[in-house]
Amino acid sequence: MTSMIEISHLSKCFGEIQAVQDLSFRVGEGELFAFLGINGAGKSTTINILCGQLAKDAGTVVIGGKNLERDVDSVKSMLGVVFQQSVLDPQLSVLDNLKCRAALYGLHGVAFRKRLDELSRLLAMEELLKRPVGKLSGGQRRRIDVARALLHKPKLLILDEPTTGLDPQTRKMLWGIIAQLRREEQMTVFLTTHYMEEAAEADHVVIIDGGRILAEGTPLELKNQYTGDYITLYGVSEGIVRSLGGTYEAVPNGYRLSVPNTAFATELILKHPQVFRDYEVTMGKMDDVFLSVTGKKLTGGAEK
């Protein structure tokens, strides 16, 4: 697969703090790539370097075949970025915000209107264009942030915790739009998120902590390596569950037993059919992977 991003031995220090330490990874063209870590793990530093907003101390960054250090303007022209905090001017209307941004890419007149019409249909924002950004809801403002990032049809969309604080309906809508863009425009998406169900949809995941990569792979590879399966048993006593061996915990109306994999779960069920009358088998989730890899939980935008 052709690479959209190639990072080799990237490092960045702030005084004695090593924010990024010898990072090396690649992102394939058209991939949804998830970059996971708690606050302070080095995610924002890496993104700021990718965007050309922060100088690296060591290493190389190649985006779309262009070396960031030697051809920063070409690299920036390929990027669309949705930052954690909105960068829209709250005093200006949505239309004026987008006009100002489009002008930076040389989009004027008919070309701007054509792209605005496309994005208005895609993001259902026609009725918002004349309203001041400061009067929009959080979900509406996020749609405009996305529109701003997409004005110049970027090859790489960087989403830095794009759905934090949004209601489930708006989150679902935004991910539907992003999926459509990936299909229709073969756009690569670089995602940081605190929602593990979003990371579970990625093609490739990198987990960092303390500026270093601790684990990487597809969600399935990471689940197979760092978590097992779970059997939830209902209508049985704790003594029976204990007799099966292994680690378990109480859950509403039953007990959740940890098993290494699905094959082990099947063997256990066949061995004790009288016990497994009301049960369900589930795979480990990305939350379990993250906890296993880092020893920390990643939920709701805060370390716990």
Tab-separated table of C-alpha atoms in Angstrom:
chain	number	residue	atom	x	y	z
A	1	MET	CA	0.000	0.000	0.000
A	2	THR	CA	1.195	3.525	-0.824
A	3	SER	CA	2.051	5.582	2.257
A	4	MET	CA	0.396	8.913	2.951
A	5	ILE	CA	2.518	9.513	6.069
A	6	GLU	CA	5.963	8.120	6.839
A	7	ILE	CA	7.508	9.115	10.161
A	8	SER	CA	11.001	7.915	11.062
A	9	HIS	CA	12.735	8.385	14.433
A	10	LEU	CA	10.814	11.555	15.270
A	11	SER	CA	11.827	13.308	18.496
A	12	LYS	CA	10.899	16.557	20.229
A	13	CYS	CA	11.916	17.925	23.635
A	14	PHE	CA	10.756	20.929	25.624
A	15	GLY	CA	13.647	21.586	27.946
A	16	GLU	CA	14.137	18.380	29.893
A	17	ILE	CA	10.712	17.028	28.919
A	18	GLN	CA	10.858	14.462	26.104
A	19	ALA	CA	7.452	14.956	24.521
A	20	VAL	CA	8.109	12.651	21.551
A	21	GLN	CA	10.791	9.961	21.673
A	22	ASP	CA	11.989	8.176	18.544
A	23	LEU	CA	8.570	7.676	16.928
A	24	SER	CA	8.451	5.651	13.703
A	25	PHE	CA	5.237	4.630	11.931
A	26	ARG	CA	3.449	4.872	8.605
A	27	VAL	CA	-0.107	5.612	7.525
A	28	GLY	CA	-1.382	4.037	4.319
A	29	GLU	CA	-3.155	6.085	1.683
A	30	GLY	CA	-6.922	6.012	2.260
A	31	GLU	CA	-6.614	4.536	5.752
A	32	LEU	CA	-8.444	5.537	8.898
A	33	PHE	CA	-5.528	5.700	11.336
A	34	ALA	CA	-6.070	6.029	15.099
A	35	PHE	CA	-3.373	7.609	17.285
A	36	LEU	CA	-4.179	6.891	20.926
A	37	GLY	CA	-2.784	8.118	24.218
A	38	ILE	CA	-3.805	9.916	27.392
A	39	ASN	CA	-3.436	13.681	27.665
A	40	GLY	CA	0.279	14.476	27.653
A	41	ALA	CA	1.277	11.279	25.812
A	42	GLY	CA	2.708	13.200	22.850
A	43	LYS	CA	-0.248	13.201	20.433
A	44	SER	CA	-0.656	16.971	20.075
A	45	THR	CA	3.095	17.501	19.746
A	46	THR	CA	3.185	14.986	16.893
A	47	ILE	CA	0.196	16.602	15.178
A	48	ASN	CA	1.714	20.076	15.487
A	49	ILE	CA	4.882	18.786	13.841
A	50	LEU	CA	2.861	17.150	11.031
A	51	CYS	CA	1.045	20.429	10.422
A	52	GLY	CA	4.305	22.394	10.219
A	53	GLN	CA	3.438	24.404	13.333
A	54	LEU	CA	6.259	22.998	15.444
A	55	ALA	CA	9.859	22.215	14.558
A	56	LYS	CA	11.112	18.717	15.293
A	57	ASP	CA	14.424	18.015	16.995
A	58	ALA	CA	15.239	14.865	15.042
A	59	GLY	CA	13.823	12.417	12.528
A	60	THR	CA	12.039	12.731	9.200
A	61	VAL	CA	8.414	13.353	8.237
A	62	VAL	CA	7.217	12.564	4.711
A	63	ILE	CA	3.597	13.306	3.744
A	64	GLY	CA	2.237	12.453	0.320
A	65	GLY	CA	5.781	11.788	-0.870
A	66	LYS	CA	6.959	15.265	0.196
A	67	ASN	CA	9.569	15.833	2.877
A	68	LEU	CA	8.047	18.207	5.434
A	69	GLU	CA	11.342	19.946	6.163
A	70	ARG	CA	12.150	20.649	2.512
A	71	ASP	CA	8.670	21.273	1.103
A	72	VAL	CA	6.477	22.519	3.938
A	73	ASP	CA	4.142	24.551	1.693
A	74	SER	CA	3.329	21.554	-0.518
A	75	VAL	CA	2.674	19.435	2.569
A	76	LYS	CA	0.384	22.044	4.125
A	77	SER	CA	-1.643	22.207	0.913
A	78	MET	CA	-2.471	18.500	1.309
A	79	LEU	CA	-3.721	18.846	4.894
A	80	GLY	CA	-7.086	19.620	6.403
A	81	VAL	CA	-7.140	19.877	10.194
A	82	VAL	CA	-9.981	19.833	12.709
A	83	PHE	CA	-8.412	20.908	15.988
A	84	GLN	CA	-9.670	20.050	19.479
A	85	GLN	CA	-10.695	23.655	20.014
A	86	SER	CA	-12.581	25.446	17.257
A	87	VAL	CA	-10.490	28.020	15.375
A	88	LEU	CA	-13.510	29.794	13.860
A	89	ASP	CA	-14.113	33.494	14.550
A	90	PRO	CA	-17.263	33.612	16.718
A	91	GLN	CA	-18.069	37.176	15.652
A	92	LEU	CA	-18.184	36.394	11.949
A	93	SER	CA	-20.928	34.552	10.105
A	94	VAL	CA	-20.353	31.000	8.954
A	95	LEU	CA	-20.128	32.231	5.356
A	96	ASP	CA	-17.540	34.899	6.179
A	97	ASN	CA	-15.462	32.401	8.161
A	98	LEU	CA	-15.408	30.017	5.208
A	99	LYS	CA	-14.718	32.828	2.689
A	100	CYS	CA	-11.697	33.965	4.677
A	101	ARG	CA	-10.321	30.450	4.881
A	102	ALA	CA	-10.991	29.712	1.194
A	103	ALA	CA	-9.110	32.866	0.177
A	104	LEU	CA	-5.933	31.426	1.709
A	105	TYR	CA	-6.162	28.596	-0.840
A	106	GLY	CA	-6.958	30.915	-3.756
A	107	LEU	CA	-10.620	29.874	-3.819
A	108	HIS	CA	-12.765	32.807	-4.967
A	109	GLY	CA	-15.888	33.527	-6.948
A	110	VAL	CA	-17.436	30.641	-8.867
A	111	ALA	CA	-14.914	28.078	-7.578
A	112	PHE	CA	-15.649	29.007	-3.976
A	113	ARG	CA	-19.409	28.959	-4.495
A	114	LYS	CA	-19.233	25.535	-6.133
A	115	ARG	CA	-17.233	24.065	-3.244
A	116	LEU	CA	-19.487	25.786	-0.696
A	117	ASP	CA	-22.556	24.233	-2.334
A	118	GLU	CA	-20.933	20.785	-2.205
A	119	LEU	CA	-20.076	21.133	1.474
A	120	SER	CA	-23.465	22.630	2.328
A	121	ARG	CA	-25.184	19.546	0.953
A	122	LEU	CA	-22.700	17.174	2.559
A	123	LEU	CA	-22.831	18.795	6.007
A	124	ALA	CA	-26.448	20.056	5.923
A	125	MET	CA	-25.313	23.602	6.735
A	126	GLU	CA	-27.194	25.732	4.177
A	127	GLU	CA	-29.418	27.245	6.866
A	128	LEU	CA	-26.395	28.111	9.031
A	129	LEU	CA	-24.407	30.187	6.537
A	130	LYS	CA	-25.719	33.609	7.584
A	131	ARG	CA	-25.599	32.952	11.334
A	132	PRO	CA	-22.727	34.136	13.553
A	133	VAL	CA	-20.546	31.209	14.598
A	134	GLY	CA	-20.859	32.324	18.229
A	135	LYS	CA	-24.601	31.608	18.097
A	136	LEU	CA	-24.243	28.006	16.941
A	137	SER	CA	-24.573	24.898	19.075
A	138	GLY	CA	-21.532	22.709	19.680
A	139	GLY	CA	-22.597	20.193	17.058
A	140	GLN	CA	-23.331	22.885	14.470
A	141	ARG	CA	-19.976	24.558	15.103
A	142	ARG	CA	-18.216	21.205	14.664
A	143	ARG	CA	-19.811	20.797	11.248
A	144	ILE	CA	-18.414	24.178	10.235
A	145	ASP	CA	-14.975	23.215	11.588
A	146	VAL	CA	-15.108	20.167	9.306
A	147	ALA	CA	-16.259	22.284	6.346
A	148	ARG	CA	-13.360	24.679	6.937
A	149	ALA	CA	-10.902	21.779	6.875
A	150	LEU	CA	-12.396	20.362	3.650
A	151	LEU	CA	-12.580	23.537	1.552
A	152	HIS	CA	-9.478	22.749	-0.518
A	153	LYS	CA	-10.174	19.003	-0.884
A	154	PRO	CA	-7.259	17.796	1.252
A	155	LYS	CA	-5.660	14.404	0.716
A	156	LEU	CA	-5.127	14.009	4.472
A	157	LEU	CA	-7.676	14.989	7.124
A	158	ILE	CA	-6.338	15.269	10.674
A	159	LEU	CA	-9.036	14.983	13.341
A	160	ASP	CA	-7.851	15.855	16.852
A	161	GLU	CA	-10.582	14.533	19.167
A	162	PRO	CA	-13.272	15.775	16.769
A	163	THR	CA	-16.326	14.436	18.608
A	164	THR	CA	-15.466	15.164	22.249
A	165	GLY	CA	-18.496	16.687	23.964
A	166	LEU	CA	-20.889	16.035	21.084
A	167	ASP	CA	-24.184	14.198	21.487
A	168	PRO	CA	-24.392	10.650	20.034
A	169	GLN	CA	-26.570	11.724	17.105
A	170	THR	CA	-24.106	14.408	15.973
A	171	ARG	CA	-21.166	12.037	16.429
A	172	LYS	CA	-22.893	9.443	14.252
A	173	MET	CA	-23.640	12.047	11.582
A	174	LEU	CA	-20.036	13.278	11.474
A	175	TRP	CA	-18.663	9.753	11.154
A	176	GLY	CA	-21.107	9.036	8.353
A	177	ILE	CA	-19.784	12.087	6.502
A	178	ILE	CA	-16.166	11.073	7.074
A	179	ALA	CA	-16.887	7.550	5.800
A	180	GLN	CA	-18.480	9.037	2.680
A	181	LEU	CA	-15.448	11.270	2.042
A	182	ARG	CA	-13.088	8.316	2.398
A	183	ARG	CA	-15.128	6.342	-0.140
A	184	GLU	CA	-15.654	9.115	-2.668
A	185	GLU	CA	-12.393	11.073	-2.413
A	186	GLN	CA	-10.008	8.347	-1.151
A	187	MET	CA	-9.098	10.660	1.690
A	188	THR	CA	-6.740	9.505	4.455
A	189	VAL	CA	-7.900	10.240	8.010
A	190	PHE	CA	-5.530	10.624	10.981
A	191	LEU	CA	-7.566	10.452	14.189
A	192	THR	CA	-6.975	11.050	17.863
A	193	THR	CA	-9.906	10.184	20.089
A	194	HIS	CA	-10.934	9.292	23.625
A	195	TYR	CA	-13.843	7.203	22.322
A	196	MET	CA	-12.625	3.641	21.948
A	197	GLU	CA	-15.561	2.624	19.753
A	198	GLU	CA	-14.239	5.121	17.175
A	199	ALA	CA	-10.729	3.681	17.388
A	200	ALA	CA	-12.170	0.186	16.921
A	201	GLU	CA	-13.246	1.186	13.387
A	202	ALA	CA	-9.707	2.185	12.361
A	203	ASP	CA	-7.609	0.285	9.822
A	204	HIS	CA	-4.509	0.716	11.963
A	205	VAL	CA	-3.918	1.843	15.548
A	206	VAL	CA	-0.837	3.206	17.315
A	207	ILE	CA	-0.856	3.541	21.114
A	208	ILE	CA	1.671	5.922	22.647
A	209	ASP	CA	2.566	6.857	26.199
A	210	GLY	CA	5.343	9.101	27.428
A	211	GLY	CA	6.127	10.002	23.826
A	212	ARG	CA	6.907	6.389	22.870
A	213	ILE	CA	4.999	3.784	20.863
A	214	LEU	CA	3.890	0.949	23.132
A	215	ALA	CA	1.774	-1.033	20.676
A	216	GLU	CA	0.471	-0.913	17.114
A	217	GLY	CA	-1.547	-3.016	14.714
A	218	THR	CA	-5.083	-3.495	13.473
A	219	PRO	CA	-7.790	-3.443	16.172
A	220	LEU	CA	-8.191	-7.214	15.773
A	221	GLU	CA	-4.446	-7.843	16.088
A	222	LEU	CA	-4.277	-5.718	19.230
A	223	LYS	CA	-7.308	-7.428	20.755
A	224	ASN	CA	-5.847	-10.859	20.041
A	225	GLN	CA	-2.489	-9.871	21.536
A	226	TYR	CA	-3.549	-7.895	24.593
A	227	THR	CA	-6.995	-9.139	25.583
A	228	GLY	CA	-8.960	-12.365	25.614
A	229	ASP	CA	-12.654	-13.130	25.390
A	230	TYR	CA	-15.288	-12.968	28.091
A	231	ILE	CA	-18.116	-15.350	28.955
A	232	THR	CA	-20.965	-13.762	30.876
A	233	LEU	CA	-22.940	-16.393	32.799
A	234	TYR	CA	-26.448	-15.742	34.076
A	235	GLY	CA	-28.499	-17.594	36.684
A	236	VAL	CA	-25.585	-19.372	38.371
A	237	SER	CA	-23.991	-19.068	41.786
A	238	GLU	CA	-20.580	-17.563	42.409
A	239	GLY	CA	-19.383	-20.953	43.662
A	240	ILE	CA	-20.093	-22.567	40.293
A	241	VAL	CA	-18.258	-19.794	38.451
A	242	ARG	CA	-15.316	-20.101	40.845
A	243	SER	CA	-15.139	-23.847	40.187
A	244	LEU	CA	-14.525	-23.178	36.487
A	245	GLY	CA	-11.192	-21.551	37.323
A	246	GLY	CA	-9.840	-18.286	35.960
A	247	THR	CA	-10.566	-14.663	36.734
A	248	TYR	CA	-14.151	-13.442	37.026
A	249	GLU	CA	-16.126	-10.454	38.214
A	250	ALA	CA	-19.723	-9.828	39.222
A	251	VAL	CA	-21.933	-8.020	36.696
A	252	PRO	CA	-25.658	-7.265	36.817
A	253	ASN	CA	-27.539	-10.588	37.048
A	254	GLY	CA	-24.450	-12.735	36.630
A	255	TYR	CA	-20.677	-13.107	36.416
A	256	ARG	CA	-18.144	-12.279	33.703
A	257	LEU	CA	-15.419	-14.890	33.276
A	258	SER	CA	-12.164	-14.051	31.458
A	259	VAL	CA	-10.875	-16.631	28.963
A	260	PRO	CA	-7.797	-16.517	26.697
A	261	ASN	CA	-9.633	-16.857	23.392
A	262	THR	CA	-12.769	-18.096	21.641
A	263	ALA	CA	-11.408	-21.635	21.229
A	264	PHE	CA	-10.900	-21.914	24.998
A	265	ALA	CA	-14.415	-20.551	25.584
A	266	THR	CA	-15.892	-23.193	23.249
A	267	GLU	CA	-13.967	-25.969	24.994
A	268	LEU	CA	-15.168	-24.793	28.413
A	269	ILE	CA	-18.795	-24.624	27.273
A	270	LEU	CA	-18.689	-28.143	25.795
A	271	LYS	CA	-17.066	-29.496	28.950
A	272	HIS	CA	-19.718	-28.015	31.289
A	273	PRO	CA	-22.987	-27.938	29.300
A	274	GLN	CA	-25.063	-28.027	32.497
A	275	VAL	CA	-23.532	-24.700	33.599
A	276	PHE	CA	-23.733	-22.848	30.283
A	277	ARG	CA	-27.478	-22.595	29.766
A	278	ASP	CA	-27.797	-18.807	29.762
A	279	TYR	CA	-24.606	-17.080	28.657
A	280	GLU	CA	-22.946	-14.861	26.061
A	281	VAL	CA	-19.395	-14.742	24.689
A	282	THR	CA	-17.874	-11.356	23.833
A	283	MET	CA	-14.458	-10.338	22.541
A	284	GLY	CA	-12.257	-7.897	24.410
A	285	LYS	CA	-12.664	-4.253	23.399
A	286	MET	CA	-10.220	-1.466	22.602
A	287	ASP	CA	-10.732	-0.129	26.133
A	288	ASP	CA	-9.315	-3.421	27.417
A	289	VAL	CA	-6.422	-3.212	24.965
A	290	PHE	CA	-5.527	0.319	26.036
A	291	LEU	CA	-5.669	-0.579	29.720
A	292	SER	CA	-3.542	-3.677	29.168
A	293	VAL	CA	-0.913	-1.790	27.144
A	294	THR	CA	-0.631	1.390	29.234
A	295	GLY	CA	-2.086	0.458	32.614
A	296	LYS	CA	-4.395	3.468	32.216
A	297	LYS	CA	-7.968	4.070	31.123
A	298	LEU	CA	-8.793	6.405	28.266
A	299	THR	CA	-12.337	7.673	28.658
A	300	GLY	CA	-14.161	10.935	28.196
A	301	GLY	CA	-11.103	13.029	27.547
A	302	ALA	CA	-9.504	12.522	30.923
A	303	GLU	CA	-7.134	10.133	32.576
A	304	LYS	CA	-8.709	7.855	35.140
